[in-house]
Coordinates of C-alpha atoms in Angstrom, one line a residue:
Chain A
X26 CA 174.0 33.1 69.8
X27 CA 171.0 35.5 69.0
X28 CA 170.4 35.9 72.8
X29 CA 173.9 36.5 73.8
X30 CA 173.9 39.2 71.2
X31 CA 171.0 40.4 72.2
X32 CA 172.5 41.0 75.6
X33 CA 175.8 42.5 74.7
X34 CA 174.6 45.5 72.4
X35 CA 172.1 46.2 75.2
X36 CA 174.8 46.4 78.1
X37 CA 176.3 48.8 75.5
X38 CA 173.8 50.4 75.0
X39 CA 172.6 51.1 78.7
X40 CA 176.8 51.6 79.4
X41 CA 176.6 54.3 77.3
X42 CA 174.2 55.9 80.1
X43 CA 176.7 56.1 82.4
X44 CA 179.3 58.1 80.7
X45 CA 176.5 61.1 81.1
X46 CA 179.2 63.9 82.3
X47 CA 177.0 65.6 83.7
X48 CA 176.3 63.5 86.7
X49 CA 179.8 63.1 87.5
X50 CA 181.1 66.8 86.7
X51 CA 181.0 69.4 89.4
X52 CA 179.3 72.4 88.9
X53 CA 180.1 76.2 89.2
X54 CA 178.2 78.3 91.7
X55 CA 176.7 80.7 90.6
X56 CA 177.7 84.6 91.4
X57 CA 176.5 88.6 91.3
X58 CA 174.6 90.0 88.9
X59 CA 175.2 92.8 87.4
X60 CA 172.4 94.9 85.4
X61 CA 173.3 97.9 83.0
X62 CA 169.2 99.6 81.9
X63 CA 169.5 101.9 79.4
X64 CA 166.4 103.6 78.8
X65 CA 165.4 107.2 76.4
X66 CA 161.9 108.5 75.9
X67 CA 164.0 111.0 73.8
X68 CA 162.1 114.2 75.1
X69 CA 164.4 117.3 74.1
X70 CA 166.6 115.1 71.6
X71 CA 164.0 116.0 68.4
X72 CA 163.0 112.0 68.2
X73 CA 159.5 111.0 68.4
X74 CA 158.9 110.4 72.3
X75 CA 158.5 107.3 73.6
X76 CA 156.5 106.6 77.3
X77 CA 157.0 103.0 78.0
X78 CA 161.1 102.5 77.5
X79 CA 162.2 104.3 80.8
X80 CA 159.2 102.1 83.0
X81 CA 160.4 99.0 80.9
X82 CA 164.0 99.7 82.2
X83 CA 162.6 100.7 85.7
X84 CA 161.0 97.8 86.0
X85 CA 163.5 95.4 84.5
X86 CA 166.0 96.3 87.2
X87 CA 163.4 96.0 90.0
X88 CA 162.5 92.6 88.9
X89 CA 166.2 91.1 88.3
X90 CA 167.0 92.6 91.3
X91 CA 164.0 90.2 93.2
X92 CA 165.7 87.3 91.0
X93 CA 169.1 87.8 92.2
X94 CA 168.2 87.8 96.0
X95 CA 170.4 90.2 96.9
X96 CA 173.7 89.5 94.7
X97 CA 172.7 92.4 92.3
X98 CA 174.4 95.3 91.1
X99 CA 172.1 97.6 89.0
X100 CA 172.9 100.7 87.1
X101 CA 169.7 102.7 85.7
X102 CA 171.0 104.9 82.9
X103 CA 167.9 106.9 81.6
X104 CA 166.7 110.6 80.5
X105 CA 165.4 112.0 83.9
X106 CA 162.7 114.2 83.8
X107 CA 163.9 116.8 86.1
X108 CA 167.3 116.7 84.0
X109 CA 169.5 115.8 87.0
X110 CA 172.1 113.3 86.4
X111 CA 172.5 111.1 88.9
X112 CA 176.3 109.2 89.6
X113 CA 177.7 106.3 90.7
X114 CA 180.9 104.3 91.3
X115 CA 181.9 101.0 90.1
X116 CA 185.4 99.5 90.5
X117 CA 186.2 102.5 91.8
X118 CA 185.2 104.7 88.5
X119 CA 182.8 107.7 88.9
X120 CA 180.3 107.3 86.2
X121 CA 177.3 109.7 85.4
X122 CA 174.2 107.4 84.8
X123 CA 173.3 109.3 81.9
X124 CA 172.4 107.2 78.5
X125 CA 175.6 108.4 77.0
X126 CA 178.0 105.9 74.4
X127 CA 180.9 107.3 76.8
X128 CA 179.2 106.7 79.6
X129 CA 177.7 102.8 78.6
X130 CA 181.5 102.4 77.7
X131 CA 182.8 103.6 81.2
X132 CA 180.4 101.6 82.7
X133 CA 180.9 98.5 81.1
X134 CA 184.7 98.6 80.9
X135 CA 184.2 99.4 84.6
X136 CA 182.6 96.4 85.3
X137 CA 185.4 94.3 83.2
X138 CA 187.7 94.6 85.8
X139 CA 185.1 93.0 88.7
X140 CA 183.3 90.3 87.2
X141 CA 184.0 86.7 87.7
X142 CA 183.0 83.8 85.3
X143 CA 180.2 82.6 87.4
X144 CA 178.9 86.0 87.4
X145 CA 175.8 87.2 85.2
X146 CA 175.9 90.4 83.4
X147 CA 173.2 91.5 81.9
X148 CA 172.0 94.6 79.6
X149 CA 168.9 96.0 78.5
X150 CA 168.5 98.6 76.0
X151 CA 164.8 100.5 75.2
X152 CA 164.8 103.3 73.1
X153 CA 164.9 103.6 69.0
X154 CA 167.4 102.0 66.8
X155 CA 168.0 101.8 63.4
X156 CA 169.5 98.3 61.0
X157 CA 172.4 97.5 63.4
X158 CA 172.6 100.9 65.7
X159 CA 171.2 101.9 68.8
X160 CA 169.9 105.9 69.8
X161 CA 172.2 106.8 72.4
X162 CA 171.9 110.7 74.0
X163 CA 174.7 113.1 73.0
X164 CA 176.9 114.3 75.7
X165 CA 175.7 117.8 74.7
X166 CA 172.6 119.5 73.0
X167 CA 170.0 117.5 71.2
X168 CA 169.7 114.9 68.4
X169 CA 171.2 111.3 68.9
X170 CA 174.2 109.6 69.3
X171 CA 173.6 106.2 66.6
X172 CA 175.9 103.0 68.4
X173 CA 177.3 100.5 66.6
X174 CA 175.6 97.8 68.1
X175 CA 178.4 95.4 67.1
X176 CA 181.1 97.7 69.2
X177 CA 178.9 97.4 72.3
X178 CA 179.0 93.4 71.7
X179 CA 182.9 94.1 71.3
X180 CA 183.0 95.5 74.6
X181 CA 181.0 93.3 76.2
X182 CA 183.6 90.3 74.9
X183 CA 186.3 91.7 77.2
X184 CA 183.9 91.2 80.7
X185 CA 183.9 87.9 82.5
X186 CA 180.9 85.7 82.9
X187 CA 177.7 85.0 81.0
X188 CA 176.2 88.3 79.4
X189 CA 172.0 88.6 78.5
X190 CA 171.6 91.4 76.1
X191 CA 168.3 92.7 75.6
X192 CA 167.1 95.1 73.0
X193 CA 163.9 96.0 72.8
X194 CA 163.8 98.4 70.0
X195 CA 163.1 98.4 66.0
X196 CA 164.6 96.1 63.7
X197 CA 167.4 94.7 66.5
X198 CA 167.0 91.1 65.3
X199 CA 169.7 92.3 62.5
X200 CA 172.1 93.3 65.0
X201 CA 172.0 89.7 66.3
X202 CA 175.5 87.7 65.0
X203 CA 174.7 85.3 62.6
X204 CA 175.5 82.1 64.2
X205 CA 178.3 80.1 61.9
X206 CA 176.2 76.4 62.4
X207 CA 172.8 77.3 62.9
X208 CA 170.3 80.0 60.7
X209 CA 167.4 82.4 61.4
X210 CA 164.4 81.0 59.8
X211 CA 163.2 84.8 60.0
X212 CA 166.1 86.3 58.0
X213 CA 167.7 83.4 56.5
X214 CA 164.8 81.0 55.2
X215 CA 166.4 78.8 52.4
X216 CA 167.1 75.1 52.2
X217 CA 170.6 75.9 50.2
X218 CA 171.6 78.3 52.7
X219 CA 171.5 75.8 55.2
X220 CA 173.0 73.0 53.4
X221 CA 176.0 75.8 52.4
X222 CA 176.3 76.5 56.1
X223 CA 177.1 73.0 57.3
X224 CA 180.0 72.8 54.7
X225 CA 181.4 76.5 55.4
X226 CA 184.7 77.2 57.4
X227 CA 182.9 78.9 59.8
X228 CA 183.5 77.6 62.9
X229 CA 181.6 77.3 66.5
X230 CA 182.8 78.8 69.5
X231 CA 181.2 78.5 72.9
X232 CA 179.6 82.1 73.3
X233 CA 178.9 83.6 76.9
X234 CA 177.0 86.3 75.5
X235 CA 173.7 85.4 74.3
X236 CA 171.5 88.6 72.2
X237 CA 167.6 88.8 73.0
X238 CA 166.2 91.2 70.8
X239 CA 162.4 92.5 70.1
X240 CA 162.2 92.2 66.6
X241 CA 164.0 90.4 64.3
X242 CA 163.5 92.7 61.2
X243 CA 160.7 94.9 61.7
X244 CA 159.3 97.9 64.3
X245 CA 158.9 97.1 67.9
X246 CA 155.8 98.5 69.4
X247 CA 155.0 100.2 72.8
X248 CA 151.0 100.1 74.7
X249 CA 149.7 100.5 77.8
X250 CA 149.0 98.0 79.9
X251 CA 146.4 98.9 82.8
X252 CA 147.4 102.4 82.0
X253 CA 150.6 101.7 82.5
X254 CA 153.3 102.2 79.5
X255 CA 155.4 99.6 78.6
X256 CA 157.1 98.3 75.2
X257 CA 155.0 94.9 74.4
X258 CA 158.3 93.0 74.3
X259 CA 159.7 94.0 77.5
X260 CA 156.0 93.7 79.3
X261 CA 155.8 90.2 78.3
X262 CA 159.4 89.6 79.4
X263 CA 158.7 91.0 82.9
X264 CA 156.3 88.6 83.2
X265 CA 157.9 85.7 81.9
X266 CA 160.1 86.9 84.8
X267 CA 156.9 86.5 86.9
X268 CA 157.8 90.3 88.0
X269 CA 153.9 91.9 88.6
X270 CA 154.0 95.4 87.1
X271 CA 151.0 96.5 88.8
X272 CA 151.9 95.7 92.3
X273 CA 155.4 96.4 92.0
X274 CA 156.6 92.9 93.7
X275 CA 157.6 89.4 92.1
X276 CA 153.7 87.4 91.5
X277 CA 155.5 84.3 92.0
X278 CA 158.0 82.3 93.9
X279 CA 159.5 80.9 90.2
X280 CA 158.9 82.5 87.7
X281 CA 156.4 81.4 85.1
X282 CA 159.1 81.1 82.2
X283 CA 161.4 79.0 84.4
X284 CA 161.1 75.2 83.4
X285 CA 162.8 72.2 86.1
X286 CA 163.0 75.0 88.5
X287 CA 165.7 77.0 85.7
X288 CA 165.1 80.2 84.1
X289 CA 167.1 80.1 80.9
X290 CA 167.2 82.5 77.6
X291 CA 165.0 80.5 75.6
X292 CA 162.7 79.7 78.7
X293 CA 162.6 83.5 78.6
X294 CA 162.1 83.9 74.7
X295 CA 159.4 81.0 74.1
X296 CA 157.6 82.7 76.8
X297 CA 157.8 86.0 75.2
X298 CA 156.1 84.7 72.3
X299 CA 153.2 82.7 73.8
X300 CA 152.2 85.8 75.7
X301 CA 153.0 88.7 74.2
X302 CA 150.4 91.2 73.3
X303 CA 151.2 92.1 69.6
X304 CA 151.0 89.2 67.0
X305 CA 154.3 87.0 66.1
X306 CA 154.5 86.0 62.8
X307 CA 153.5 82.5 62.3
X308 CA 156.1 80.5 60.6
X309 CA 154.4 78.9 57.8
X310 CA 151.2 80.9 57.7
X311 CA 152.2 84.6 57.7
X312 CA 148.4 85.7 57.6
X313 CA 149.0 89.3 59.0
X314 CA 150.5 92.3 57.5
X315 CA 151.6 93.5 61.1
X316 CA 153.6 91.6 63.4
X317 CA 156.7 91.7 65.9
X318 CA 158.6 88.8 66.1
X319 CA 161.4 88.2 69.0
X320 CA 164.7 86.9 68.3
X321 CA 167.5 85.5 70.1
X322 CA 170.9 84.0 68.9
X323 CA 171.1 80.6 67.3
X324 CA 173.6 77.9 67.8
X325 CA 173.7 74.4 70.0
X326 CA 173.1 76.1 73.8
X327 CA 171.0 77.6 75.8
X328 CA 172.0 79.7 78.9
X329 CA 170.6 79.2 82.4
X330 CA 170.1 82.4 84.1
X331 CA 168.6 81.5 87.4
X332 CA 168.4 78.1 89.4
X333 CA 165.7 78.0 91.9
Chain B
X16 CA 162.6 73.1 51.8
X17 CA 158.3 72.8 51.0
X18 CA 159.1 71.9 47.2
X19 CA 161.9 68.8 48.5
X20 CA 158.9 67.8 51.0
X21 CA 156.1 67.7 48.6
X22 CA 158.2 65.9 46.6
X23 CA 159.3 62.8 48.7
X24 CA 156.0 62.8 50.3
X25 CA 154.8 62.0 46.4
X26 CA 157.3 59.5 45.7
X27 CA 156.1 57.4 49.1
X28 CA 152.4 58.1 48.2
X29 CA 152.6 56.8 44.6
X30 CA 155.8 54.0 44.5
X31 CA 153.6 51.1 46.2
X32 CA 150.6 51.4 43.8
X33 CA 153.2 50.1 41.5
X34 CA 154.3 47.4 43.5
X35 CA 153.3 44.5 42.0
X36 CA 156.7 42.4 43.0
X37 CA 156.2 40.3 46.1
X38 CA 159.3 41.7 47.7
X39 CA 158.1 45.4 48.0
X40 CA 157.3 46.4 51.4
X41 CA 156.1 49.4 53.6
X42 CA 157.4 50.4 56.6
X43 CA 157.2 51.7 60.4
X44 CA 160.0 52.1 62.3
X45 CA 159.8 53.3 66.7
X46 CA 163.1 53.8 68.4
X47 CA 164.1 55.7 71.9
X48 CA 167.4 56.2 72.5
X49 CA 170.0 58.2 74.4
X50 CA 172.0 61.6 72.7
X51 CA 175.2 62.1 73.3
X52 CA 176.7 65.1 71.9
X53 CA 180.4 66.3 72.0
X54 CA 181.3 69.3 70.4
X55 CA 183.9 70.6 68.3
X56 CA 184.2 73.6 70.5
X57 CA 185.8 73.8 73.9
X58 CA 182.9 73.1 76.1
X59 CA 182.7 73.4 79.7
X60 CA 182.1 69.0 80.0
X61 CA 183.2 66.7 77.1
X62 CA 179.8 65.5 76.8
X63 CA 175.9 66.4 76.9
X64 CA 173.7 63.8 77.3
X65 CA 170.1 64.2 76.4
X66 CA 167.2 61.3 74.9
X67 CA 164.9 61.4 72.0
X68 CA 162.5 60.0 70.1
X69 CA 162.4 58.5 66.2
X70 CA 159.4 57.3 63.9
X71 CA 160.3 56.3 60.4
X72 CA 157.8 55.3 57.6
X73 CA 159.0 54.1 54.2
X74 CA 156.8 53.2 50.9
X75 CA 159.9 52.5 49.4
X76 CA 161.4 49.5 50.5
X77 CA 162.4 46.3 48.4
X78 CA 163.2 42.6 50.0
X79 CA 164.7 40.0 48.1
X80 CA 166.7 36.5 49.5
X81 CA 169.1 37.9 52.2
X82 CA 169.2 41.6 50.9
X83 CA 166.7 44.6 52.2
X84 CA 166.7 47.9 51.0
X85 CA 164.6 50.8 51.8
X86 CA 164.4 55.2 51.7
X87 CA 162.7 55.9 54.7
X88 CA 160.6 59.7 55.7
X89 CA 162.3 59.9 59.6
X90 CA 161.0 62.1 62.4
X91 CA 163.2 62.5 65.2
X92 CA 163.0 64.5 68.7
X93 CA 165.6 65.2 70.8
X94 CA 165.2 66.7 74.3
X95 CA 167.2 69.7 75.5
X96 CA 170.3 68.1 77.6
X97 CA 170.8 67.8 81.2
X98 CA 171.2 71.1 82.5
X99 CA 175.0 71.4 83.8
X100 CA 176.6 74.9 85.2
X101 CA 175.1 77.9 83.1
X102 CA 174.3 75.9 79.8
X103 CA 172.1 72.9 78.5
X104 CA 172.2 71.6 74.7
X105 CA 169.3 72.8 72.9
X106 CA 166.4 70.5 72.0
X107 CA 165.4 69.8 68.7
X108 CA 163.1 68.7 66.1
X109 CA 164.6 67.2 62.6
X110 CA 163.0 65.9 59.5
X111 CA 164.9 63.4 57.2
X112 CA 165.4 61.3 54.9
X113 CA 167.2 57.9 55.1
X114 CA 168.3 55.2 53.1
X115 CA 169.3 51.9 54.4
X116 CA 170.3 48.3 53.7
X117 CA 169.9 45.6 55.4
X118 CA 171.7 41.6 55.7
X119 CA 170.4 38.9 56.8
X120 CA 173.0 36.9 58.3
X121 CA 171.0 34.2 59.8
X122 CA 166.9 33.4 60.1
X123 CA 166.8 35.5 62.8
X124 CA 169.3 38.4 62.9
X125 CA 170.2 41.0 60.2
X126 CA 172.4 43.6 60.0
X127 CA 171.6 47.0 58.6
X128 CA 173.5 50.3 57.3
X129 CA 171.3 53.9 57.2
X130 CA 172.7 57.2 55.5
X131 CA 170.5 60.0 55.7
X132 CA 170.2 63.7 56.0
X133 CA 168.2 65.7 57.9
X134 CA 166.9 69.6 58.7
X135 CA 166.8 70.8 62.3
X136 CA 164.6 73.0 63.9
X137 CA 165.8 74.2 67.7
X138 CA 162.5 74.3 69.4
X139 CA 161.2 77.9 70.3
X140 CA 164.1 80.1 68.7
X141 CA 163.4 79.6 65.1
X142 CA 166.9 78.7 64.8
X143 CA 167.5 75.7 61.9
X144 CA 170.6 73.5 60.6
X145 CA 171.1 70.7 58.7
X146 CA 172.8 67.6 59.0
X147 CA 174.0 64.4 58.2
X148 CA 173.8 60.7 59.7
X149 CA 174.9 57.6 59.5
X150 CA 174.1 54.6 61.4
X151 CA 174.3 51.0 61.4
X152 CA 173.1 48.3 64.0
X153 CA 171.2 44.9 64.4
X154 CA 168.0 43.2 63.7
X155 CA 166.4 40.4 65.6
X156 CA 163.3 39.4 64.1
X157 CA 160.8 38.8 67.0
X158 CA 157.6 37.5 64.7
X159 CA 156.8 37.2 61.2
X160 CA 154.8 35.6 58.3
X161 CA 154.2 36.4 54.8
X162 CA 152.9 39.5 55.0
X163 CA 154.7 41.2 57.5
X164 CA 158.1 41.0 60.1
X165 CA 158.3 42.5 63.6
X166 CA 162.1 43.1 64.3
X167 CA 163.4 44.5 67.0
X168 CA 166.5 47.1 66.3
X169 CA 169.3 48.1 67.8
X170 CA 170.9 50.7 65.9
X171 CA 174.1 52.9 66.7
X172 CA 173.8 56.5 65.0
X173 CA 176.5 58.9 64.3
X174 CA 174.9 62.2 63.8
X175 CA 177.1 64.7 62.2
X176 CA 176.3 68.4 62.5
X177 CA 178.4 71.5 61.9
X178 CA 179.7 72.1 65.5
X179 CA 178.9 68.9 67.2
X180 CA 179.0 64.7 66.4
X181 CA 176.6 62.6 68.4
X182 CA 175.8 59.1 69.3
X183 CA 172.8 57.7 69.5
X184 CA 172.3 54.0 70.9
X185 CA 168.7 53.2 70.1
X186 CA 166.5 50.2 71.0
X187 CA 163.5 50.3 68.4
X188 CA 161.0 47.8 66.8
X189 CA 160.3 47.5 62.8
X190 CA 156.9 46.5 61.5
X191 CA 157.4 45.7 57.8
X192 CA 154.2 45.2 55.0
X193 CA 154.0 42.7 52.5
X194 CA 151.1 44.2 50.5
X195 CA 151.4 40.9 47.9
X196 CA 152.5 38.5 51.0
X197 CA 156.2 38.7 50.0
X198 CA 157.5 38.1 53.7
X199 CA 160.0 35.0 54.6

């Protein structure tokens, strides 16, 4: 009797194996990317200037553009030093790659009507920002433009495929959507808020657009690294992307954030805070006064960016 | 979350000293077992499969005649799922509390009933969310004598969080202490 039991719950139980979807379930291939930089050092806009955000952006595209192997669209919309805006044409739309809100908003609405759901979009922002905005460059004369960061995530719901939005600028971790299942342990660190949570009407969707942002609540910092510029969020990032700075070429066949030969947005993030030059803040021993601590969006999934 | 903690880790550390009644017991508890998760939003497959991990300890139990009942400190690891398309479940880490009664039906075989709750921590995001499980299952009892069972367990877990139920099928062992020789 005991034996016979014994045998039945473990043929259910190794049963149960084979219902795994995903060895059954064909799988989408993946498409283009797509890359929108958006870069200000803010020189003639009466903002404190800032060296490393156009490199970072510079950079970035280079080393997504390695990644992609040669599917990759990249637009570069930064403050040129010898003023001249540079154009370009997607779907057919002339668009001046100047860090404009109209022109992000061409640009991305642009790319609405071309992307597929296999495709990866990505956007990077570097510059200042302020609790839930963004320092664009006015279409005229100095000062800023100050983005709703929630309207760019609004325009970014209306374009196909999976989207990777970076920022790496101050106090972006509060732009991030609170995620209705899951909380923050950097912004939302209580046992009753998380019991509330699970008994809210909140409900989960599946999101395609996964936030990566700097800091989750306080300054983002920029350094030099060999002499070289670069925020210390984005320099860490481009080498999670195994993308060497210095020589201007990918250091590595797979990249050293990519884990089972996938690069995904937490690969990506838990990289970012192992190597990252400025402290994180430690979760249960906050020991130091000064930190900068990534963040990226909660909830049950992580995205895969590359497949090697 | 620290003061809850401190709190059952107390009641575990000081219950025993008291337990001068043959049928109080302390326990270990392994078990490895496939995750299946389905979630309440439209997903790309109906199902993510991933594995973990538990370890249970409990200061707390009581055995008497047929009946078993214990609250139980439970650690339990699940892996990330298998990557499929552009997404994989997340991994996770969860800390819990369970309580759970047991029936011995014959010398040999038991069944058993858990409830518990649990906090989870997504690895590397600093992302957390509670939950809820239930699970029930069967015990063989491989080796005993008065001071302690070996049983091996095969329980079936529902775990029920916000935006996803999962099953869990485990096969574990259970090592239970008779500090005053109070075993079968």
């Amino acid at each position: 009797m005991m034996r016979r039991a014994l045998i039945l719950l473990t043929t259910i139980l190794l049963s149960l194996l084979l219902f795994s979807c995903e060895l059954f379930m064909k799988e989408p291939q993946a498409g283009k990317v797509y890359g929108i930089f958006v870069a200000l050092d803010y020189d003639g806009l009466n903002q404190t200037i800032l060296k490393g955000t156009i490199p970072d952006a510079v950079e970035q595209n280079k080393a997504f553009a390695a990644l992609a192997d040669g599917k990759y669209e990249g637009y570069l919309f930064v403050q040129k030093k010898d003023g001249i805006i540079d154009q370009t044409t997607i779907n057919g739309t002339t668009i001046e790659l100047y860090p404009t809100v109209e022109n992000i908003e061409d640009a991305i609405t642009a790319l609405s009507g071309i992307t597929t759901s296999n495709d990866l979009v990505l956007f990077t922002f570097s510059g200042h920002a302020r609790v839930g905005t963004i320092a664009m460059a006015p279409m005229a004369g100095d000062g800023i433009v100050e983005y709703d960061v929630s309207q760019l995530l609004d325009l970014f719901s209306t374009v196909k495929g999976r989207k990777l939005i970076i920022l790496d600028a101050c106090k972006t971790g509060l732009a991030v959507p609170i995620d209705p299942a899951s909380s923050s342990t950097l912004l939302e660190n209580s046992i009753a808020t998380w019991y509330r949570k699970y008994f809210d009407n909140d409900r989960s969707v599946k999101g395609d657009l996964f936030i990566m942002s700097s800091s989750a609540n306080t300054d983002s910092y920029e350094t030099t690294f060999g002499g070289k510029p670069h925020g210390v969020f984005t320099y860490a990032l481009l080498q999670a992307l195994g993308w060497d700075v210095d020589q201007g070429k990918m250091s590595k066949a797979t990249p050293p954030a990519a884990t089972g030969k996938r690069l995904t947005v937490d690969g990506l993030f838990s990289y970012i805070k192992m190597h990252q030059a400025f402290p994180i803040k430690r979760t249960l021993f906050n020991l130091l006064d000064e930190f900068q601590h990534p963040m990226v969006n909660g909830g049950a999934l992580d995205m895969i960016l590359f497949t090697f | 979350m620290k003061r809850v903690a401190c709190i059952l880790a107390l009641l575990c550390m000081l219950t025993p000293l008291a337990a001068n009644s043959e049928g109080y017991y302390y326990t270990l508890s392994l078990s490895l077992f496939p995750y299946l998760s389905i979630p309440h939003y439209q997903d790309d497959i109906p199902m993510r499969t991933a594995a973990g991990g538990e370890v249970s300890i409990g200061a707390l139990g009581y055995r008497k005649s047929r009946y078993d009942l214990s609250l139980e400190l439970r650690y339990r690891g699940t892996t990330a799922s298998i990557s499929h398309g552009f997404y994989r479940a997340r991994g996770f880490d969860s800390v819990g509390v369970d309580l759970r009664f047991a029936y011995q039906l014959k010398e040999q075989l038991a069944l058993f009933t858990a409830l518990g709750t649990e906090v989870n921590y997504y690895r590397n995001v600093d992302s957390v969310f509670a939950s809820f499980s239930a699970a029930l299952g069967a015990e063989f009892l491989l080796s005993y004598n008065p001071s302690y069972r070996l049983s091996l367990t095969i329980p079936l877990t529902i775990h029920l969080r916000k935006e996803i139920t999962a099953i869990q099928t485990a096969v574990g062992l259970r090592y239970q202490y008779f500090p005053k020789g109070g075993g079968p």
